[in-house]
Short mmCIF file of C-alpha atoms and ligand atoms in Angstrom, two decimals:
data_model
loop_
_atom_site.label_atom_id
_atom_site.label_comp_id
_atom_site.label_asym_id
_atom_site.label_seq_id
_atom_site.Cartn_x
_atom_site.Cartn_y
_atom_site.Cartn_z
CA UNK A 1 48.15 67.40 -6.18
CA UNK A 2 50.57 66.03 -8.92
CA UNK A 3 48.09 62.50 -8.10
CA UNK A 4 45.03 64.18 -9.57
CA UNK A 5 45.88 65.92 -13.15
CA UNK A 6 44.00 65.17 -15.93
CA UNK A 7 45.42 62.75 -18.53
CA UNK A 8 45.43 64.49 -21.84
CA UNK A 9 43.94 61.29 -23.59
CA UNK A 10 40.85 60.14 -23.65
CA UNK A 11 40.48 55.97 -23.82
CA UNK A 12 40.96 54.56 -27.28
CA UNK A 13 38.51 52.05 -26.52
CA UNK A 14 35.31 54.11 -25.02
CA UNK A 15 36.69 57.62 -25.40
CA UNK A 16 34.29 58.67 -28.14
CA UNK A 17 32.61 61.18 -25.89
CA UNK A 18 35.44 62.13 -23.75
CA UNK A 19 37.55 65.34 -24.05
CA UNK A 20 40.28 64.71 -21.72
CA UNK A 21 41.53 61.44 -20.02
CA UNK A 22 40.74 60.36 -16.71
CA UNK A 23 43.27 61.25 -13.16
CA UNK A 24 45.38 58.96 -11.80
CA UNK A 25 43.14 58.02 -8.72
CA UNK A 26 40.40 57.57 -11.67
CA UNK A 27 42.60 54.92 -13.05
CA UNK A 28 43.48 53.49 -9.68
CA UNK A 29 39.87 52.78 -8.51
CA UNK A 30 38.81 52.41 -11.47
CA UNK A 31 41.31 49.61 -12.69
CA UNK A 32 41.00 45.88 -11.96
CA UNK A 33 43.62 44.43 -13.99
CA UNK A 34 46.08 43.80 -11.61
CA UNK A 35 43.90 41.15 -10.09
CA UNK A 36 41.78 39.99 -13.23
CA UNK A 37 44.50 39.53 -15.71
CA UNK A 38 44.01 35.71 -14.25
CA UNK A 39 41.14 34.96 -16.41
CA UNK A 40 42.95 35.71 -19.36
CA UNK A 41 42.71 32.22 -20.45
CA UNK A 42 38.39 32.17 -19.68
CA UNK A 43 38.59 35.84 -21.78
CA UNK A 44 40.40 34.30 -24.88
CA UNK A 45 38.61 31.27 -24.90
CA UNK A 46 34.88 33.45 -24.91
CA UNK A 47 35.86 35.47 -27.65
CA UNK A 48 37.52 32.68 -29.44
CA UNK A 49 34.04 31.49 -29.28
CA UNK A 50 31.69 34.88 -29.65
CA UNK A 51 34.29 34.74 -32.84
CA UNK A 52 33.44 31.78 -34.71
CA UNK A 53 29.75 32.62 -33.88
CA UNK A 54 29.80 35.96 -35.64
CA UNK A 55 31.50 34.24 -38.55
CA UNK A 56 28.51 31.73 -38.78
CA UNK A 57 26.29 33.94 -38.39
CA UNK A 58 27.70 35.94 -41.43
CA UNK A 59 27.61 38.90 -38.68
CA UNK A 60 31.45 39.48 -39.34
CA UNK A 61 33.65 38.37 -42.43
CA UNK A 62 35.74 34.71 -42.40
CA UNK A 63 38.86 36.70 -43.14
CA UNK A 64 38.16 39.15 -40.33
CA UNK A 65 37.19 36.01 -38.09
CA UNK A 66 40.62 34.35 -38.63
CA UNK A 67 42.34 37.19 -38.15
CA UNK A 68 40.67 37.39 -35.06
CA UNK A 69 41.00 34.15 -33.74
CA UNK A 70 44.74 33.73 -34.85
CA UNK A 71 45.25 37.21 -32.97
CA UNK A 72 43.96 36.16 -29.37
CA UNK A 73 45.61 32.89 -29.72
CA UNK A 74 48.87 35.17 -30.47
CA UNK A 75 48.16 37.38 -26.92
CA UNK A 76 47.45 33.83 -24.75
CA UNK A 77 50.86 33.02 -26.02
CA UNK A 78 52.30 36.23 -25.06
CA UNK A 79 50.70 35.78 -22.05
CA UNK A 80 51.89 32.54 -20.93
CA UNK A 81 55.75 33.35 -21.94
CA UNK A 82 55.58 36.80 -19.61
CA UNK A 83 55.80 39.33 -22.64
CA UNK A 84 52.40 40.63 -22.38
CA UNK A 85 52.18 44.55 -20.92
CA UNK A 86 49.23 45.08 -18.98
CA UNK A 87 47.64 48.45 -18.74
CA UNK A 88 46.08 49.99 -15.99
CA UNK A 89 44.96 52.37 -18.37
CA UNK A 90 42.89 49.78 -20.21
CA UNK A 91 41.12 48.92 -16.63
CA UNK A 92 40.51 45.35 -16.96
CA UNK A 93 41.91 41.92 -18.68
CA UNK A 94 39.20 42.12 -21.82
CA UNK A 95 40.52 46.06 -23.01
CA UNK A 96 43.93 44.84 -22.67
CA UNK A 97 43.03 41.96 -24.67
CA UNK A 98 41.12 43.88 -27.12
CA UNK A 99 43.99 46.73 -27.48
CA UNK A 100 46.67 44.47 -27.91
CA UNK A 101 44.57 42.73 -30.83
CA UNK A 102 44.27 46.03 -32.79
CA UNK A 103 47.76 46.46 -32.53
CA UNK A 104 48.30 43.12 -34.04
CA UNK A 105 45.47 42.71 -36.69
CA UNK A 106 44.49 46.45 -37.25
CA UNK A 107 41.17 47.69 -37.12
CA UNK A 108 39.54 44.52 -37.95
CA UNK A 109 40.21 43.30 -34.25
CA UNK A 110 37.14 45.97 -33.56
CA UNK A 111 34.84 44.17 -35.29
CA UNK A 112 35.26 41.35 -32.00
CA UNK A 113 32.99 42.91 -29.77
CA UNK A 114 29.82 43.27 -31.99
CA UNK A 115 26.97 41.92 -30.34
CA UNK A 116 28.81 41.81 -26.94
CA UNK A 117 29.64 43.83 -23.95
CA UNK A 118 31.74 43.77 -20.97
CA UNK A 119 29.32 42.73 -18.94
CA UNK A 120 27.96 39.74 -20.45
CA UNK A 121 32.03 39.20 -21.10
CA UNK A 122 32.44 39.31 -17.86
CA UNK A 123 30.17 37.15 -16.54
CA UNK A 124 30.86 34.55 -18.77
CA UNK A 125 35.04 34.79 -18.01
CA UNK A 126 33.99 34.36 -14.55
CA UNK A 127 31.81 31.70 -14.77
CA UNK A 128 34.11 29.50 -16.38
CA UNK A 129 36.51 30.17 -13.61
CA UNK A 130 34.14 29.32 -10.96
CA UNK A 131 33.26 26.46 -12.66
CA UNK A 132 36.70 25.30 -12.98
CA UNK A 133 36.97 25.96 -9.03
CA UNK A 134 34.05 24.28 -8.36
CA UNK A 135 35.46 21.17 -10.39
CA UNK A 136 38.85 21.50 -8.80
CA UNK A 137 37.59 21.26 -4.98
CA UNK A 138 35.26 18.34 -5.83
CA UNK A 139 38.75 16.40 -6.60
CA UNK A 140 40.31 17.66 -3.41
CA UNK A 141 37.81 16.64 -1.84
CA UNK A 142 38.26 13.40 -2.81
CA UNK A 143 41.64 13.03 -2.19
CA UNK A 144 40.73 14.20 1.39
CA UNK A 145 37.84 11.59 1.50
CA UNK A 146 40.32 8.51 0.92
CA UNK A 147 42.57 9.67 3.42
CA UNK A 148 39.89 9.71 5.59
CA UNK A 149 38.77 6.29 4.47
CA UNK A 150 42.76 5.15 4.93
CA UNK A 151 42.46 6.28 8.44
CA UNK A 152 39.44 4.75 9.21
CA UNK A 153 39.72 1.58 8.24
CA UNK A 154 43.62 0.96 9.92
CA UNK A 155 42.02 2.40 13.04
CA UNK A 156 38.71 1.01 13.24
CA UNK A 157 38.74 -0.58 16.88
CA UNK A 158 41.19 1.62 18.13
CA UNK A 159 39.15 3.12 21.01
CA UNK A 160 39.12 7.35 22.07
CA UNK A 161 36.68 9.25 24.25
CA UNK A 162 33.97 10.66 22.80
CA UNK A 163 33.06 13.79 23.77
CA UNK A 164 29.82 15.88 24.37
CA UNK A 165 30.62 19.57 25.87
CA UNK A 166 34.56 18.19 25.93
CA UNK A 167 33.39 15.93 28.45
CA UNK A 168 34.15 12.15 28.52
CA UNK A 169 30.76 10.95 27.20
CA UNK A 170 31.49 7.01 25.60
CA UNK A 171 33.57 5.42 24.38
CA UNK A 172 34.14 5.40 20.21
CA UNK A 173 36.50 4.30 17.72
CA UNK A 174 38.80 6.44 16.10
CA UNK A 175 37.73 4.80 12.80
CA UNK A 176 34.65 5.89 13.41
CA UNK A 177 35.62 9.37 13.85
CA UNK A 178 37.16 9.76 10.74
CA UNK A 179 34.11 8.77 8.60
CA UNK A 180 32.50 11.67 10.74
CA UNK A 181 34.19 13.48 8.58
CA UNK A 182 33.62 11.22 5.32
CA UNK A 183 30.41 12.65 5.61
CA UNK A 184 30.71 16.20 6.18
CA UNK A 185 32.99 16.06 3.46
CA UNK A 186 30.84 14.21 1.15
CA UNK A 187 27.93 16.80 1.92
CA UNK A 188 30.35 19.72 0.70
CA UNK A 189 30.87 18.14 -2.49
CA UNK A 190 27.39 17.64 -3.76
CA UNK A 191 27.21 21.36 -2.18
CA UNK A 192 29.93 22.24 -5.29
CA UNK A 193 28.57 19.82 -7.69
CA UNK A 194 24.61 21.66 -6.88
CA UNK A 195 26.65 25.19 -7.78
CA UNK A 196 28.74 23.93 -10.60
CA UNK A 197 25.01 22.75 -12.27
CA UNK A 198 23.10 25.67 -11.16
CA UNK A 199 26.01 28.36 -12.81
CA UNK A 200 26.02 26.46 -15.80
CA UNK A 201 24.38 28.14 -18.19
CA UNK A 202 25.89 31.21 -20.51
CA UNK A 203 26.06 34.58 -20.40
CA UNK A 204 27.29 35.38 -23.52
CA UNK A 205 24.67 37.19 -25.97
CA UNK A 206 22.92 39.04 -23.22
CA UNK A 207 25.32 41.99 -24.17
CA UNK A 208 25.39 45.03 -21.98
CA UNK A 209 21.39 44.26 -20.29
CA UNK A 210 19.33 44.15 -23.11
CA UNK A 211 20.40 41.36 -25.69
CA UNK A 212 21.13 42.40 -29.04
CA UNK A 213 19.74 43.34 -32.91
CA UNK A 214 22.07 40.91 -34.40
CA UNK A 215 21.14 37.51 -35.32
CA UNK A 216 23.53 36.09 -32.45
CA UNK A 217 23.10 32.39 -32.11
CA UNK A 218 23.74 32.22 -28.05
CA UNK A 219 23.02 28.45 -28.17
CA UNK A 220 26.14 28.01 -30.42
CA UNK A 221 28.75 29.51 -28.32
CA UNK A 222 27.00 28.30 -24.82
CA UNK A 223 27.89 24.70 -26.35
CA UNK A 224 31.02 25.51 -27.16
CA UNK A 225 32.29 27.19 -24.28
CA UNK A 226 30.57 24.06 -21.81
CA UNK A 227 27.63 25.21 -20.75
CA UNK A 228 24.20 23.56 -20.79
CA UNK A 229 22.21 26.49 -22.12
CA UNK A 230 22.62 30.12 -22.54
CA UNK A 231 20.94 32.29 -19.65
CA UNK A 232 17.27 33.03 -20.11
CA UNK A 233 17.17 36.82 -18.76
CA UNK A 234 19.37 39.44 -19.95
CA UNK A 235 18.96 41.75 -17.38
CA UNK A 236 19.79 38.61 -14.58
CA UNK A 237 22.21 37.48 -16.31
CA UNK A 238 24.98 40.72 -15.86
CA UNK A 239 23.57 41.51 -12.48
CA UNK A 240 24.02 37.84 -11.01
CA UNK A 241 27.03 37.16 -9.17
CA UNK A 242 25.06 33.95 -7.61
CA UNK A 243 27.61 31.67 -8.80
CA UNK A 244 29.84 32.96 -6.79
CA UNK A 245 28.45 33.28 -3.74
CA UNK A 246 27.19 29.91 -4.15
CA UNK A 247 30.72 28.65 -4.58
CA UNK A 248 31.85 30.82 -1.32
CA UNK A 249 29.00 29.41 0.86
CA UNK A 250 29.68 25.89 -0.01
CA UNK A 251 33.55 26.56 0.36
CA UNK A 252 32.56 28.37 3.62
CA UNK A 253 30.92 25.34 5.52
CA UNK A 254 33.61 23.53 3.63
CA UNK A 255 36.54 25.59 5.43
CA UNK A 256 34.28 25.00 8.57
CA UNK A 257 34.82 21.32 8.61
CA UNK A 258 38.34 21.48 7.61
CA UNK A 259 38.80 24.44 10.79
CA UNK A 260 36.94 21.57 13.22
CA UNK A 261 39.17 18.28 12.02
CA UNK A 262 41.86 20.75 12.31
CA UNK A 263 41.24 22.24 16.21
CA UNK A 264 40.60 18.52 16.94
CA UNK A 265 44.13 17.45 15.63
CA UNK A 266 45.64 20.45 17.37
CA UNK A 267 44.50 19.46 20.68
CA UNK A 268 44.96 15.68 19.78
CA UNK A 269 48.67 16.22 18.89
CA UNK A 270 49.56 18.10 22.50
CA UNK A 271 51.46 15.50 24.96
CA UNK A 272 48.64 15.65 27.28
CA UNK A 273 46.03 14.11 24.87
CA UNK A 274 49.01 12.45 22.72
CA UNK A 275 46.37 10.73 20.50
CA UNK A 276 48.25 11.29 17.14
CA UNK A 277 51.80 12.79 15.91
CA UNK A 278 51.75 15.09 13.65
CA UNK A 279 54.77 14.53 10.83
CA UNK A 280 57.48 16.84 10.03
CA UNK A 281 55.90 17.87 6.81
CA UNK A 282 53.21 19.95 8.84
CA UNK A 283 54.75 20.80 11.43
CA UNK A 284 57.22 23.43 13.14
CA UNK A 285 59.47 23.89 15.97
CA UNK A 286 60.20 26.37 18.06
CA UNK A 287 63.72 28.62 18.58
CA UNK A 288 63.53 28.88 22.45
CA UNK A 289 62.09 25.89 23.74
CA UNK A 290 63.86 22.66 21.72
CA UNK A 291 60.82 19.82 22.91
CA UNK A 292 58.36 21.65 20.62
CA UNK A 293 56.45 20.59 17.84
CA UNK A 294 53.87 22.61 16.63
CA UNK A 295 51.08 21.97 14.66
CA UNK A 296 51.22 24.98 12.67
CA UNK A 297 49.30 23.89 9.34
CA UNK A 298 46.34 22.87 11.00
CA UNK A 299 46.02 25.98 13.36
CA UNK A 300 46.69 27.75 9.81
CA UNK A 301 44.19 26.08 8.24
CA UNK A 302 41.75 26.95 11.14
CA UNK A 303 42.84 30.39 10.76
CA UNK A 304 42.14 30.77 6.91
CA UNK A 305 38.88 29.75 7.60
CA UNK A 306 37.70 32.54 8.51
CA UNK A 307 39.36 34.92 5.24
CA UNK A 308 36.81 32.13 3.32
CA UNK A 309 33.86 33.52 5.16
CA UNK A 310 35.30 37.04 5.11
CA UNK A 311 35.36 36.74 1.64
CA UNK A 312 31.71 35.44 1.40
CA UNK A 313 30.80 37.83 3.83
CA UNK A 314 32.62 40.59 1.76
CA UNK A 315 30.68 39.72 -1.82
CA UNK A 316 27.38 39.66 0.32
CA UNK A 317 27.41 42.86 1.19
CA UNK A 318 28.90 44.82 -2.20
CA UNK A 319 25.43 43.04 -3.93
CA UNK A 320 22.80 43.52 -0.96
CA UNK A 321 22.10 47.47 -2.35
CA UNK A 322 22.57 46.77 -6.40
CA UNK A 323 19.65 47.74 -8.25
CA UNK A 324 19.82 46.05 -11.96
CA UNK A 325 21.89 45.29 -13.69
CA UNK A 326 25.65 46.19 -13.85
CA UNK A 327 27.29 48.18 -11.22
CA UNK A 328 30.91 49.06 -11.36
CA UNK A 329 30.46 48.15 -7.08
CA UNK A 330 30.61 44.07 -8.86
CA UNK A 331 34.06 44.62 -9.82
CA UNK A 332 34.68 43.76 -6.26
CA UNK A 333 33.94 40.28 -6.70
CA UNK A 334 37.16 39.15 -8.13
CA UNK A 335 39.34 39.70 -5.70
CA UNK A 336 37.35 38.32 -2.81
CA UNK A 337 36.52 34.81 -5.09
CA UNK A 338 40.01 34.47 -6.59
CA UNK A 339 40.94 34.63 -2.64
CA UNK A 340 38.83 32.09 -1.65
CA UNK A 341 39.50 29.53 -4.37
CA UNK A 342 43.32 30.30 -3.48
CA UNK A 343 42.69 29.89 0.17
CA UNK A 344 40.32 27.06 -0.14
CA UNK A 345 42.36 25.01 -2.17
CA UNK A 346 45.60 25.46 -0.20
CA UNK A 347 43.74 24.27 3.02
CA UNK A 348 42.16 21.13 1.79
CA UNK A 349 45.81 20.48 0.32
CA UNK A 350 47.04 21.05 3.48
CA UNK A 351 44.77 19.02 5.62
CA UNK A 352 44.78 15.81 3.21
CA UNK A 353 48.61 15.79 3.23
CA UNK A 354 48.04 15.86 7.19
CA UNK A 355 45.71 12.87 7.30
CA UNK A 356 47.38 11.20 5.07
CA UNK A 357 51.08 11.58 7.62
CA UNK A 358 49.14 11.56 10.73
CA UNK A 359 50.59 8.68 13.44
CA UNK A 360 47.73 7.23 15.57
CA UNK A 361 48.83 6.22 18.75
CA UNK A 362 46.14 3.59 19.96
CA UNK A 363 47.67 3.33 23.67
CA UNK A 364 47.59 7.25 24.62
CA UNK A 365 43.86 6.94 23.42
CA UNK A 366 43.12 3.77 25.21
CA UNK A 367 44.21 5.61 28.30
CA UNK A 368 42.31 8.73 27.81
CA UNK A 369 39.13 6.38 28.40
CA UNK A 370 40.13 5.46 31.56
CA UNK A 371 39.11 8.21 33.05
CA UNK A 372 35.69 9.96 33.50
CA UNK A 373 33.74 7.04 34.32
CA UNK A 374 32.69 6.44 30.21
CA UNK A 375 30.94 2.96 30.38
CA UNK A 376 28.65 4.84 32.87
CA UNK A 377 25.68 4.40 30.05
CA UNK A 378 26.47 0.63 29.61
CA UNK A 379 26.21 0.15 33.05
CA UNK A 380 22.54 2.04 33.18
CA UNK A 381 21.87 0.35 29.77
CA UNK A 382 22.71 -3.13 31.98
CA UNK A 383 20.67 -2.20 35.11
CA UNK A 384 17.59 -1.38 32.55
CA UNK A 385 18.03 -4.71 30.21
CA UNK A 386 19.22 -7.02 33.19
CA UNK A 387 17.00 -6.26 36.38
CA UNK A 388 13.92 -4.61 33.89
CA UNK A 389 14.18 -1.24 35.80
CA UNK A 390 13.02 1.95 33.96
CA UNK A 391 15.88 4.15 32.55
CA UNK A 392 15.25 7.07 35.20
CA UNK A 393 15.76 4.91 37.88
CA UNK A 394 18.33 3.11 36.17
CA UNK A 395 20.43 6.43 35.71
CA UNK A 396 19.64 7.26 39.62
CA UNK A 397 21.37 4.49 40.33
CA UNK A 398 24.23 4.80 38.13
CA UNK A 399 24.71 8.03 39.56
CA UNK A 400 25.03 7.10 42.71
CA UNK A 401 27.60 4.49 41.93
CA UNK A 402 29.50 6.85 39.70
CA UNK A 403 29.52 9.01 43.21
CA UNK A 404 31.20 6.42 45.08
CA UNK A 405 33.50 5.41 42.73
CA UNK A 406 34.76 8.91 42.60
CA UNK A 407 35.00 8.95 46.17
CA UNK A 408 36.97 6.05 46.55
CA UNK A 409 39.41 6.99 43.63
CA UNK A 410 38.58 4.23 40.99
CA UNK A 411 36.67 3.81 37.70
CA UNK A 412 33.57 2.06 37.56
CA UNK A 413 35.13 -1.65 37.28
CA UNK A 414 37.05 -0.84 40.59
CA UNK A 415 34.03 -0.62 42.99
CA UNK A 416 33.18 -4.28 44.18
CA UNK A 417 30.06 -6.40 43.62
CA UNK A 418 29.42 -6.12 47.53
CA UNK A 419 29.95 -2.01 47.17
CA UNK A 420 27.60 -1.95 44.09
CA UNK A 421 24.89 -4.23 45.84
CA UNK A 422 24.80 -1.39 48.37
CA UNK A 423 23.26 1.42 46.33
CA UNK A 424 21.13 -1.83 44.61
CA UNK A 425 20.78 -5.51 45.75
CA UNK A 426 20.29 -7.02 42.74
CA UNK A 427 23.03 -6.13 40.51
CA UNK A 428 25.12 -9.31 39.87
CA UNK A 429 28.45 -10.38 39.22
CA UNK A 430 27.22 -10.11 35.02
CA UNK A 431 27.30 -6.63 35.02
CA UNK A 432 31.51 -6.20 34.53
CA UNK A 433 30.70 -7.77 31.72
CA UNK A 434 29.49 -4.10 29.87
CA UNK A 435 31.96 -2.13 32.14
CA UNK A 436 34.80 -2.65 29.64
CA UNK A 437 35.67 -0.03 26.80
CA UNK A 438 36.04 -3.10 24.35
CA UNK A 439 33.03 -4.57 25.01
CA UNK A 440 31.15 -1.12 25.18
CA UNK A 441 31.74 0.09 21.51
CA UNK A 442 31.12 -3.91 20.25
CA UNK A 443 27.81 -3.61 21.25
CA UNK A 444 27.08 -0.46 19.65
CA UNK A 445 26.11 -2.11 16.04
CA UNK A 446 23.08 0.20 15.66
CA UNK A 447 23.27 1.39 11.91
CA UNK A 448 26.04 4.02 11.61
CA UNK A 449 27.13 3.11 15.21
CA UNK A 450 30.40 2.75 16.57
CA UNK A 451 31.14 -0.87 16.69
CA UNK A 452 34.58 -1.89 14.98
CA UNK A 453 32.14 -4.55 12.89
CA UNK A 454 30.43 -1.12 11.99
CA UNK A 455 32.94 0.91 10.68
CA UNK A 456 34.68 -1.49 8.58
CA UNK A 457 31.19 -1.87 6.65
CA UNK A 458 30.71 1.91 6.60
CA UNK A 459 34.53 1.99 5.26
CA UNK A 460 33.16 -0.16 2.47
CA UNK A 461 30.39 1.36 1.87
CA UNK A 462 32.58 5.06 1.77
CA UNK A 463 34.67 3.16 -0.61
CA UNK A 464 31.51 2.55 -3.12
CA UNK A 465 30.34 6.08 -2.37
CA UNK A 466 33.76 7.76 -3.67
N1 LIG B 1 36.25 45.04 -15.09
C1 LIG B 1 34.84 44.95 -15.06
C2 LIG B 1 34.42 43.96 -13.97
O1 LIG B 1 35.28 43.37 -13.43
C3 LIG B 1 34.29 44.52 -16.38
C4 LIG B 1 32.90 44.99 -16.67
C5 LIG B 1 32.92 46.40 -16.96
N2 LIG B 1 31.67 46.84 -17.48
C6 LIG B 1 31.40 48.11 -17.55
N3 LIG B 1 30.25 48.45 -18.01
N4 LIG B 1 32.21 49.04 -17.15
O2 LIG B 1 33.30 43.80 -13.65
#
């Protein structure tokens, strides 16, 4: 088992205790650099801060302070120009930062972590990359939002089916569609925005669970890093990993929407439906059968859906049996966050740049309502506002009417007056007048109803809103 010998030296940074150094698998498990060396930036910035905070506080010297700070800002650069060599034998981004700084300044660069531990370190990296996510998919958002709005407002009388169990129901506008998304979109951003001000407060201070003996001033470097207030529990604040699950939930229902506009577009796009062409830019063919155009981001985007809730799902679980405070188990949080900011962001991308391309073509969707009997409500509507009948009786007779239509092979405006006075006597020559597809969705000014008039002042008001 050449996998499994001992290492002959123990770490430089915690090896105090230890004899001999840790196996290979050790280091394997045990390692999370490979995937946290991305909050290399968050790390330099919170010690750059914990830095100047010590030096204020006269718990470390000015001259070892600057030495310090001009060594991190040394290792971002080294960093960002692809000559830094990450360990896995210094586990995790803040030991390989720390390392590398005692073999620039010398022993001094030990003096950083005074008053500090990895897991308040942590925590407070992490935050600030959350937050950062959290700030990023509010502006995607948006971008997605006025696309929306774009969409809405060029196609706000253009008339579809609307649907209830996939069934022709009545008819809407397409305009109106689209800000049916507006608003599911606009929920997940105040979702973000509630995390981003719930997470923001810092960790930094609460060292390894119990606070510290040194004079620490946490409300110094929680100002300086961002945050509204350090974190009032010491023992919370290195077990919580809230932030991120409240940034996975709200990306969750998020990637929910986005997986719903994105089935509808699919089945929108296919000739049968023919509602909308999808442009090149999202789209692929196929190498056997030359008519095909497939709609390949937005069934991707459906499909990454479900790694976002995977992920959330994944988090969920590693916490669920953690007694307080740190357990190494949290190290698993990384890699199923950075995921779902990666994922997240490339699927609202995605979906914005296929609104945005998107050709509506008003026709096809015209003719999709002219099947399935869809002014069938108007017409009961009539019978109940015309002749005074109640609406169960009203929908009896509609029924029946809808019956013989079907048998006779027309819509609704095909039957005659003399075949509709049949099934009642009283129905008049007035009642084509609510039969048509225009004239049903004019009528429907109710607040937040589908009327063209409607949607043009909900576009404006969506405007104001954004
Ligand atoms: N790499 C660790 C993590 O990702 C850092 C915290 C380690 N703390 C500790 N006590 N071993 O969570």
């Amino acid at each position: 088992m050449t996998d499994n010998i001992q290492k002959p030296k123990a770490n430089s940074l915690w090896g105090g205790r230890f004899e001999g150094g840790v196996s290979d698998i050790m280091e394997k498990i045990n390692a999370s650099i490979d995937f946290d060396k991305i909050l290399y930036r968050q790390d330099i910035r919170g010690s750059i801060e914990h830095c100047k905070m010590l030096v204020n506080t006269a718990i470390i010297s000015a001259e070892d302070g600057e030495a310090i700070q001009k060594g991190l800002a040394q290792i971002e650069k080294e960093i960002e120009a692809g000559e830094f060599e990450f360990s896995a034998a210094l586990e995790d981004i803040h030991m390989n930062v720390e390392a590398r700084l005692t073999e620039i300044i010398g022993p001094a660069a030990g003096r950083l972590h005074t008053a500090r531990s990895r897991n308040d370190q942590v925590a407070t990296d992490f935050k600030l990359y959350v937050r950062d996510a959290c700030d990023q998919a509010d502006e995607a958002l948006k971008a997605l939002q006025i696309a929306l709005i774009e969409k809405a407002e060029e196609n706000a009388d253009a008339i579809i089916p609307g649907f209830t169990h996939l069934q022709s129901a009545q008819p809407v506008t397409f305009g109106h569609h689209m800000l049916a998304y507006f608003e599911m979109f606009t929920r997940d951003r105040a979702r973000f925005q509630d995390a981003r001000r719930r997470l923001n407060e810092c960790p930094l201070g609460a060292a390894a669970l119990a606070g510290t003996s040194f004079p620490i001033d946490r409300h110094q470097t929680a100002e300086a890093l961002g945050f509204d207030r350090p974190t009032a529990n010491s023992m919370d604040t290195v077990s919580d990993r809230d932030f991120a699950l409240e940034f996975m939930a709200a990306a969750s229902i998020s990637a929910v929407h986005i997986s719903r506009l994105a089935e509808e577009m699919v089945t929108w796009s296919c000739a049968q439906f023919g509602f909308i062409e999808m442009s090149d830019s999202f789209t692929t063919g196929s190498s056997i059968m030359p008519q095909k155009r497939n709609p390949d981001a937005a069934e991707l985007c459906r499909g990454k859906s479900g790694r976002i809730i995977g992920s959330l799902n994944s988090l969920l679980v590693t916490m669920k049996g953690l007694a307080l405070t740190f357990s190494k188990d949290m190290q698993e949080d990384k890699e199923a966050t950075f995921d779902a900011v990666e994922t997240y962001s490339l699927i609202i991308a995605a979906m914005t740049g296929m609104v945005e391309d998107m050709k509506v073509n008003a026709d096809n969707m015209r003719r999709a309502t002219e099947v399935g009997f869809i002014t069938a409500t108007d017409l009961a509507d009539w019978v109940v506002r015309v002749l005074g009948l109640p609406f169960r009786e009203a929908h009896h007779i509609t029924g029946s009417l809808v019956a013989m239509a079907e048998k006779k092979g027309c819509d609704l405006d095909g039957l005659t007056l003399t075949e509709m006075q049949d099934v009642e006597p009283k129905i008049s020559e007035d009642v084509f007048s609510v039969l048509s597809v225009d004239k049903s969705v004019a009528s429907r000014v109710s607040f937040g109803g589908t009327a063209p008039s409607e949607v043009l002042k909900q576009v404006a008001a969506a405007k104001e809103r954004i």
